[in-house]
């Protein structure tokens, strides 16, 4: 197992200073997701004992490079491939066993056979009816006046809803108790059939589901395969902390998609900000010593919902093509726009961010002029506060400040001094607006294309 002291040159400099012993560091997205958290986790993970997922499920997507090949992962923490780093799926995650096993198999094919994985016995299981319900509800919304949320259709919302309903939920621990699992599935399926019939009277959705008996058989096989990994991860994490180990919490999705603090209802169904860590792992906030907020140099969003700085024009198209802004989970083209400093300040405040990782700065090379939103105008008034309610946020008009762009490609820069002056000034504007140091600047997809400090 690694010690909590940074061991590699790349990670020792990241975040200025050693990893605090026996404490947590969080990596969290500050916008609407896809900020490049995977690369930041990859840079940091080697210095930690464990990387922990605390929220979301297979709706998240990150790519990791293993033996020179890129793999898209949705559930396994992206830092898990550093030798000796333990991967933990906490109780706050909704776990789709099919996706987990597909990922484990794919990793085995790539030569990763001995993943040190722990799965919480209290994580909730995403079942076929959750995915069916997600799709049926989205179809219903799409035909109405308010439009769909644009979910990933991975069953996330219905699985969290069942967690809140309690009686309709299956947790990982249930997969290890055959008799009670069969009884629970038989009981729950009756209610599920009613819900699916109401959502889709044609019966098509319900008809696509497996029988209760075959679902139970399938889940019991899942339980057998999961058994070696299943444990009380809360105690496991506290044991690690007591031994002085460093733990890295990997946020999935991102702050503006947080169910309580994001642009509701166009959000996901979990607390994706660092506020989700205590509930999603059992580790209280007092252990969280560093929070690395990950942001793009611009903004993107997938799915529906307000996006004040969206550029549905040439500038947005240019960002999309240069940034390869297409979803990892769904392949959908992402909506693109200028950086929103109002939203960014809000996300920094909510997460208690101690350092920023600024990603994809290279995508902005070549613009004559770059715009940043510094305030909103709403009802004739200027405000500098974010409005985390979709209907209210949809009303704001962004107020921009324009800055001169830079022409040169910056993928080869390895220090701030090597960045063109206009790019350096852009980084400093972000530091000034947030009051937080930019500790990492990413200028390309490769590990080496990183400017520290
Ligand atoms: P759900 O999480 O599949 O229910 O989707 C709810 C909303 O969150 C949709 O707009 C999704 O596109 C968005 N979303 C969920 N996860 C991610 C993510 O990891 N990156 C970006 N958007 C996401």
Coordinates of C-alpha atoms and ligand atoms in Angstrom, one line a residue:
X1 CA 0.0 0.0 0.0
X2 CA 1.2 3.5 -0.7
X3 CA 2.1 5.8 2.2
X4 CA 0.2 9.0 2.5
X5 CA 3.3 11.0 1.5
X6 CA 3.5 12.0 -2.1
X7 CA 5.9 9.7 -4.0
X8 CA 6.0 10.9 -7.6
X9 CA 7.3 14.2 -8.8
X10 CA 4.0 14.9 -10.6
X11 CA 1.8 14.4 -7.6
X12 CA 4.2 15.8 -5.0
X13 CA 3.8 19.3 -6.5
X14 CA 0.1 19.1 -7.1
X15 CA -1.9 21.1 -4.6
X16 CA 1.2 22.6 -3.1
X17 CA 2.4 20.6 -0.2
X18 CA 2.1 17.1 1.2
X19 CA -1.1 15.1 1.4
X20 CA -2.4 15.6 4.9
X21 CA -2.1 12.3 6.9
X22 CA -5.2 10.5 7.9
X23 CA -7.4 12.9 6.1
X24 CA -9.5 13.4 3.1
X25 CA -9.0 15.3 -0.1
X26 CA -11.9 15.8 -2.5
X27 CA -11.9 16.3 -6.2
X28 CA -15.2 17.8 -7.3
X29 CA -16.6 19.3 -10.5
X30 CA -17.5 22.9 -10.3
X31 CA -19.8 23.2 -13.3
X32 CA -22.3 20.9 -15.1
X33 CA -20.0 17.9 -15.3
X34 CA -17.3 16.5 -17.7
X35 CA -14.7 19.0 -16.4
X36 CA -11.9 16.5 -16.6
X37 CA -11.9 15.1 -13.1
X38 CA -10.5 11.8 -14.4
X39 CA -7.2 13.4 -15.3
X40 CA -6.9 15.3 -12.0
X41 CA -7.7 12.1 -10.1
X42 CA -5.1 10.3 -12.2
X43 CA -2.5 12.9 -11.3
X44 CA -3.3 12.7 -7.6
X45 CA -4.3 9.2 -6.9
X46 CA -0.9 7.6 -6.6
X47 CA -0.3 9.5 -3.3
X48 CA -3.4 8.1 -1.6
X49 CA -4.3 4.9 0.1
X50 CA -7.8 4.8 -1.4
X51 CA -10.0 6.5 -3.9
X52 CA -13.7 6.6 -3.0
X53 CA -16.9 7.2 -5.0
X54 CA -19.6 8.7 -2.8
X55 CA -22.5 9.6 -5.2
X56 CA -24.2 8.9 -8.4
X57 CA -23.9 5.7 -10.5
X58 CA -23.2 4.7 -14.1
X59 CA -24.4 8.2 -15.2
X60 CA -20.8 9.4 -14.6
X61 CA -18.3 8.8 -17.3
X62 CA -14.5 9.2 -17.3
X63 CA -11.8 7.9 -19.5
X64 CA -8.6 6.4 -18.1
X65 CA -5.6 5.4 -20.1
X66 CA -4.2 1.9 -19.2
X67 CA -1.2 0.6 -21.0
X68 CA -1.6 3.3 -23.6
X69 CA -5.3 2.5 -24.3
X70 CA -8.2 4.7 -23.4
X71 CA -11.1 3.0 -21.5
X72 CA -14.4 4.6 -20.6
X73 CA -15.5 3.9 -17.1
X74 CA -18.7 4.8 -15.3
X75 CA -18.6 3.2 -11.8
X76 CA -15.1 2.1 -10.8
X77 CA -13.3 5.1 -9.3
X78 CA -10.9 6.5 -11.9
X79 CA -7.9 6.5 -9.6
X80 CA -8.1 2.7 -9.0
X81 CA -5.4 1.8 -11.5
X82 CA -2.5 3.0 -9.6
X83 CA -0.8 0.0 -8.1
X84 CA -1.8 -0.4 -4.4
X85 CA -4.5 2.2 -4.4
X86 CA -7.8 0.8 -3.0
X87 CA -11.0 1.5 -4.9
X88 CA -14.1 2.1 -2.7
X89 CA -17.7 2.4 -3.8
X90 CA -19.4 4.1 -0.9
X91 CA -23.0 3.7 0.4
X92 CA -24.1 6.9 -1.4
X93 CA -23.6 5.3 -4.8
X94 CA -26.4 3.6 -6.8
X95 CA -24.7 0.5 -8.3
X96 CA -25.6 -1.1 -11.5
X97 CA -24.0 -4.6 -11.2
X98 CA -24.0 -5.2 -15.0
X99 CA -22.0 -2.1 -15.6
X100 CA -19.6 -2.9 -12.7
X101 CA -19.0 -6.4 -14.1
X102 CA -18.5 -5.2 -17.6
X103 CA -15.9 -2.8 -16.3
X104 CA -14.2 -5.4 -14.3
X105 CA -14.1 -7.7 -17.3
X106 CA -12.8 -5.0 -19.6
X107 CA -10.1 -4.1 -17.1
X108 CA -9.1 -7.8 -16.8
X109 CA -8.8 -7.9 -20.6
X110 CA -6.5 -4.8 -20.3
X111 CA -4.3 -6.6 -17.8
X112 CA -5.8 -5.2 -14.6
X113 CA -6.7 -8.4 -12.7
X114 CA -6.2 -7.6 -9.0
X115 CA -8.3 -4.5 -8.4
X116 CA -8.4 -3.8 -4.7
X117 CA -12.1 -3.0 -4.6
X118 CA -14.5 -2.5 -1.6
X119 CA -18.2 -2.1 -2.2
X120 CA -20.5 -0.9 0.5
X121 CA -23.2 -3.4 1.7
X122 CA -25.5 -0.3 1.9
X123 CA -25.1 1.0 -1.7
X124 CA -28.4 0.7 -3.5
X125 CA -28.8 -1.5 -6.5
X126 CA -30.0 -0.2 -9.9
X127 CA -32.5 -2.8 -11.2
X128 CA -33.9 -3.2 -14.7
X129 CA -37.2 -1.5 -13.7
X130 CA -35.3 1.6 -12.7
X131 CA -33.8 2.0 -16.2
X132 CA -37.2 1.3 -17.7
X133 CA -38.9 3.8 -15.5
X134 CA -36.2 6.4 -16.2
X135 CA -36.7 6.0 -20.0
X136 CA -40.6 6.0 -19.6
X137 CA -40.6 9.1 -17.5
X138 CA -38.3 10.9 -19.9
X139 CA -40.5 10.0 -22.8
X140 CA -43.5 11.3 -20.9
X141 CA -41.8 14.6 -20.1
X142 CA -40.5 15.0 -23.7
X143 CA -44.1 14.9 -25.0
X144 CA -45.2 17.6 -22.5
X145 CA -44.7 21.3 -22.4
X146 CA -41.8 21.4 -19.9
X147 CA -39.5 19.1 -21.9
X148 CA -37.4 16.2 -20.6
X149 CA -34.6 16.4 -18.1
X150 CA -32.3 14.7 -20.6
X151 CA -31.1 12.0 -18.2
X152 CA -28.6 9.4 -19.1
X153 CA -31.4 6.8 -18.8
X154 CA -29.2 4.8 -16.4
X155 CA -32.0 4.5 -13.9
X156 CA -30.4 6.9 -11.4
X157 CA -33.4 8.9 -10.4
X158 CA -35.7 6.0 -9.9
X159 CA -33.1 4.1 -7.9
X160 CA -32.6 7.1 -5.5
X161 CA -36.4 7.5 -5.3
X162 CA -36.7 3.9 -4.1
X163 CA -34.0 4.6 -1.6
X164 CA -36.1 7.4 -0.2
X165 CA -39.3 5.2 -0.4
X166 CA -37.4 2.5 1.5
X167 CA -39.8 -0.4 1.0
X168 CA -39.1 -0.6 -2.7
X169 CA -35.3 -0.7 -2.5
X170 CA -32.7 -3.4 -2.8
X171 CA -29.2 -2.8 -1.3
X172 CA -26.0 -4.7 -2.1
X173 CA -26.2 -6.5 1.2
X174 CA -29.6 -7.9 0.1
X175 CA -27.9 -9.8 -2.7
X176 CA -26.2 -12.0 -0.2
X177 CA -29.5 -13.2 1.4
X178 CA -31.3 -15.4 -1.1
X179 CA -34.5 -16.1 0.7
X180 CA -35.2 -12.6 1.7
X181 CA -34.1 -11.3 -1.7
X182 CA -36.6 -13.5 -3.5
X183 CA -39.4 -12.3 -1.1
X184 CA -38.5 -8.7 -1.5
X185 CA -38.4 -8.8 -5.3
X186 CA -41.7 -10.6 -5.5
X187 CA -43.3 -7.9 -3.4
X188 CA -41.6 -4.9 -5.0
X189 CA -42.3 -6.1 -8.6
X190 CA -46.1 -5.9 -8.1
X191 CA -45.8 -2.2 -7.3
X192 CA -43.3 -1.6 -10.1
X193 CA -45.6 -3.2 -12.7
X194 CA -48.3 -0.8 -11.7
X195 CA -46.0 2.2 -12.0
X196 CA -44.7 1.1 -15.4
X197 CA -48.3 0.3 -16.7
X198 CA -49.3 3.8 -15.7
X199 CA -46.3 5.4 -17.4
X200 CA -46.8 3.2 -20.5
X201 CA -50.3 1.8 -20.9
X202 CA -49.2 -0.1 -24.1
X203 CA -47.4 -2.5 -21.7
X204 CA -44.3 -2.3 -23.9
X205 CA -42.0 -1.1 -21.2
X206 CA -43.1 -3.7 -18.7
X207 CA -42.9 -6.4 -21.3
X208 CA -39.2 -5.8 -21.8
X209 CA -38.4 -6.7 -18.2
X210 CA -37.2 -10.1 -17.0
X211 CA -39.5 -12.3 -14.9
X212 CA -39.1 -12.0 -11.1
X213 CA -37.6 -15.5 -10.9
X214 CA -35.0 -14.9 -13.5
X215 CA -34.2 -11.4 -12.0
X216 CA -33.7 -13.1 -8.6
X217 CA -31.4 -15.8 -10.1
X218 CA -29.5 -13.1 -11.8
X219 CA -29.1 -11.0 -8.7
X220 CA -28.0 -13.9 -6.6
X221 CA -25.3 -14.7 -9.2
X222 CA -24.4 -11.0 -8.9
X223 CA -24.2 -11.4 -5.1
X224 CA -21.9 -14.4 -5.4
X225 CA -19.5 -12.4 -7.6
X226 CA -19.7 -9.3 -5.5
X227 CA -19.3 -11.1 -2.2
X228 CA -15.5 -10.8 -1.9
X229 CA -15.7 -7.0 -2.3
X230 CA -18.7 -6.3 -0.1
X231 CA -18.1 -4.8 3.3
X232 CA -19.1 -2.0 5.7
X233 CA -17.1 0.7 3.9
X234 CA -17.8 3.3 6.6
X235 CA -15.7 1.3 9.1
X236 CA -13.2 0.4 6.5
X237 CA -12.6 4.2 5.7
X238 CA -12.5 5.1 9.4
X239 CA -9.9 2.3 10.0
X240 CA -7.8 3.8 7.2
X241 CA -8.1 7.3 8.7
X242 CA -7.1 5.9 12.1
X243 CA -4.0 4.4 10.6
X244 CA -3.1 7.8 9.1
X245 CA -3.9 7.0 5.5
X246 CA -4.9 9.7 3.0
X247 CA -8.2 9.2 1.2
X248 CA -9.3 10.8 -2.1
X249 CA -13.0 11.3 -2.6
X250 CA -13.9 11.3 -6.2
X251 CA -17.1 13.3 -7.0
X252 CA -19.2 12.1 -9.9
X253 CA -21.3 14.5 -12.0
X254 CA -20.8 18.0 -10.6
X255 CA -21.9 20.8 -8.3
X256 CA -24.4 22.5 -10.6
X257 CA -26.1 19.1 -11.0
X258 CA -26.4 18.6 -7.2
X259 CA -30.0 17.7 -6.3
X260 CA -30.2 20.3 -3.5
X261 CA -27.9 23.0 -4.8
X262 CA -27.9 22.6 -8.5
X263 CA -30.2 24.0 -11.2
X264 CA -33.2 22.0 -10.1
X265 CA -35.1 20.2 -11.6
X266 CA -32.4 19.8 -14.3
X267 CA -30.0 18.1 -12.0
X268 CA -29.1 14.5 -11.1
X269 CA -30.5 12.8 -8.1
X270 CA -27.6 12.9 -5.6
X271 CA -25.5 15.4 -3.7
X272 CA -22.6 15.6 -6.1
X273 CA -20.9 18.5 -4.4
X274 CA -18.6 17.7 -1.4
X275 CA -21.7 18.1 0.8
X276 CA -22.5 14.5 -0.4
X277 CA -19.3 13.0 1.1
X278 CA -20.4 12.7 4.7
X279 CA -23.8 11.1 3.9
X280 CA -22.4 9.0 1.0
X281 CA -19.5 7.5 2.9
X282 CA -20.0 7.9 6.6
X283 CA -16.9 10.1 6.9
X284 CA -17.7 13.5 8.5
X285 CA -16.7 16.7 7.0
X286 CA -14.1 17.4 9.7
X287 CA -11.8 14.9 7.9
X288 CA -11.9 16.9 4.7
X289 CA -8.7 19.0 4.6
X290 CA -8.4 19.8 0.9
X291 CA -10.9 20.3 -1.9
X292 CA -9.7 20.5 -5.4
X293 CA -12.4 22.1 -7.6
X294 CA -12.2 21.1 -11.2
X295 CA -13.4 23.5 -13.9
X296 CA -13.2 23.9 -17.6
X297 CA -11.8 27.2 -19.1
X298 CA -15.4 27.5 -20.5
X299 CA -18.7 25.9 -19.7
X300 CA -20.6 22.9 -21.1
X301 CA -23.8 21.2 -20.3
X302 CA -25.5 18.0 -21.5
X303 CA -29.2 17.5 -21.2
X304 CA -31.8 20.2 -20.6
X305 CA -31.8 23.1 -18.2
X306 CA -30.8 26.8 -18.2
X307 CA -27.3 27.7 -19.3
X308 CA -26.9 31.5 -19.2
X309 CA -23.6 31.7 -21.1
X310 CA -24.5 29.1 -23.8
X311 CA -23.2 30.0 -27.3
X312 CA -25.4 28.4 -29.9
X313 CA -23.2 29.9 -32.6
X314 CA -19.8 29.8 -34.2
X315 CA -18.0 30.3 -30.9
X316 CA -19.9 27.4 -29.3
X317 CA -19.2 25.1 -32.3
X318 CA -15.6 26.0 -32.2
X319 CA -15.3 25.1 -28.5
X320 CA -17.2 21.8 -29.1
X321 CA -14.9 20.7 -31.9
X322 CA -11.6 21.8 -30.4
X323 CA -12.7 20.4 -27.0
X324 CA -14.2 17.2 -28.4
X325 CA -17.2 18.0 -26.4
X326 CA -19.3 14.8 -26.9
X327 CA -20.6 12.8 -23.9
X328 CA -18.6 9.8 -22.5
X329 CA -21.7 8.1 -21.3
X330 CA -24.2 8.9 -24.0
X331 CA -22.1 10.3 -26.9
X332 CA -24.4 13.4 -27.1
X333 CA -22.9 16.7 -28.3
X334 CA -22.5 18.9 -25.3
X335 CA -23.9 22.5 -25.2
X336 CA -21.0 24.9 -25.0
X337 CA -20.5 28.5 -23.9
X338 CA -18.3 31.1 -22.2
X339 CA -17.1 30.8 -18.6
X340 CA -19.7 31.9 -16.0
X341 CA -17.8 33.4 -13.1
X342 CA -21.1 33.9 -11.1
X343 CA -21.8 30.2 -11.2
X344 CA -18.1 29.4 -10.5
X345 CA -18.0 31.6 -7.4
X346 CA -21.1 29.8 -6.1
X347 CA -19.6 26.4 -6.7
X348 CA -16.3 27.4 -5.0
X349 CA -18.3 28.7 -2.0
X350 CA -20.5 25.6 -1.7
X351 CA -17.6 23.2 -1.8
X352 CA -15.1 25.1 0.3
X353 CA -12.6 24.8 -2.5
X354 CA -9.0 25.2 -1.5
X355 CA -7.4 24.9 -4.9
X356 CA -8.6 25.0 -8.5
X357 CA -7.7 22.6 -11.4
X358 CA -8.3 24.6 -14.6
X359 CA -8.8 22.2 -17.5
X360 CA -8.9 22.5 -21.3
X361 CA -7.3 25.9 -21.4
X362 CA -5.8 24.9 -24.7
X363 CA -9.3 24.7 -26.3
X364 CA -9.5 28.5 -26.1
X365 CA -6.3 29.1 -28.2
X366 CA -7.1 31.0 -31.4
X367 CA -10.0 33.1 -30.3
X368 CA -9.4 36.9 -31.0
X369 CA -11.6 37.7 -28.0
X370 CA -12.8 35.6 -25.1
X371 CA -15.8 36.5 -23.0
X372 CA -16.4 35.9 -19.3
X373 CA -19.7 36.4 -17.5
X374 CA -19.1 38.5 -14.4
X375 CA -22.7 39.3 -13.4
X376 CA -26.3 38.7 -14.3
X377 CA -29.0 41.2 -15.1
X378 CA -32.4 40.1 -13.9
X379 CA -35.6 42.3 -13.8
X380 CA -33.5 45.4 -14.6
X381 CA -31.1 44.8 -11.7
X382 CA -27.5 43.6 -11.7
X383 CA -26.7 40.7 -9.4
X384 CA -23.5 38.7 -8.7
X385 CA -25.3 35.8 -7.0
X386 CA -26.1 32.5 -8.7
X387 CA -29.8 31.5 -8.8
X388 CA -30.0 27.7 -8.4
X389 CA -33.5 27.4 -9.6
X390 CA -34.1 26.5 -13.2
X391 CA -37.0 28.9 -13.8
X392 CA -35.3 31.9 -12.2
X393 CA -32.0 31.2 -13.8
X394 CA -33.6 31.0 -17.2
X395 CA -34.6 34.6 -16.9
X396 CA -31.1 36.1 -16.3
X397 CA -29.1 37.9 -18.9
X398 CA -25.4 37.4 -18.6
X399 CA -23.1 40.4 -18.4
X400 CA -19.8 39.8 -20.1
X401 CA -16.3 41.2 -19.9
X402 CA -14.3 40.6 -23.0
X403 CA -10.6 39.9 -22.9
X404 CA -8.1 39.5 -25.6
X405 CA -7.4 35.9 -26.7
X406 CA -4.1 34.3 -27.6
X407 CA -3.1 32.8 -30.9
X408 CA -0.5 30.2 -30.0
X409 CA -1.2 26.6 -29.3
X410 CA -0.3 26.0 -25.6
X411 CA -0.2 22.2 -25.5
X412 CA 3.6 22.3 -25.0
X413 CA 3.7 24.7 -22.1
X414 CA 4.9 23.2 -18.8
X415 CA 5.0 26.3 -16.5
X416 CA 2.9 29.4 -16.1
X417 CA 5.7 31.5 -17.4
X418 CA 5.6 29.6 -20.7
X419 CA 1.9 30.5 -21.2
X420 CA 1.2 33.5 -23.5
X421 CA 0.5 36.6 -21.5
X422 CA -3.2 36.6 -22.4
X423 CA -3.6 33.0 -21.2
X424 CA -1.7 33.9 -18.0
X425 CA -4.0 36.8 -17.5
X426 CA -7.1 34.6 -18.0
X427 CA -5.8 32.2 -15.2
X428 CA -5.2 35.2 -12.9
X429 CA -8.8 36.5 -13.6
X430 CA -10.2 33.2 -12.4
X431 CA -8.0 33.4 -9.2
X432 CA -9.1 37.0 -8.6
X433 CA -12.8 36.2 -9.1
X434 CA -12.8 33.2 -6.8
X435 CA -10.1 34.1 -4.3
X436 CA -8.7 30.6 -4.7
X437 CA -5.3 29.6 -6.2
X438 CA -5.3 27.8 -9.5
X439 CA -3.0 24.8 -8.7
X440 CA -3.2 22.9 -11.9
X441 CA -3.7 24.1 -15.4
X442 CA -4.3 21.4 -18.0
X443 CA -3.2 22.2 -21.6
X444 CA -4.0 18.9 -23.3
X445 CA -5.3 15.4 -22.6
X446 CA -1.9 13.8 -21.7
X447 CA -0.7 13.5 -18.2
X448 CA 2.4 15.5 -19.1
X449 CA 0.4 18.4 -20.6
X450 CA -0.1 19.9 -17.2
X451 CA 1.1 23.1 -15.7
X452 CA 1.4 23.0 -11.9
X453 CA 1.2 25.9 -9.4
Ligands
LIG1 P1 -29.3 11.5 -14.6 O1 -28.2 11.6 -13.6 O2 -29.0 10.3 -15.6 O3 -30.6 11.3 -13.9 O4 -29.4 12.8 -15.5 C1 -29.8 14.0 -14.9 C2 -29.0 15.2 -15.6 O5 -27.7 15.2 -15.2 C3 -29.0 15.1 -17.1 O6 -29.0 16.4 -17.6 C4 -27.6 14.5 -17.4 O7 -27.2 14.8 -18.7 C5 -26.8 15.1 -16.3 N1 -25.6 14.3 -15.9 C6 -25.6 13.3 -15.1 N2 -24.4 12.8 -14.9 C7 -23.6 13.6 -15.6 C8 -22.2 13.7 -15.8 O8 -21.4 12.9 -15.3 N3 -21.7 14.7 -16.6 C9 -22.5 15.6 -17.2 N4 -23.9 15.6 -17.0 C10 -24.4 14.6 -16.3

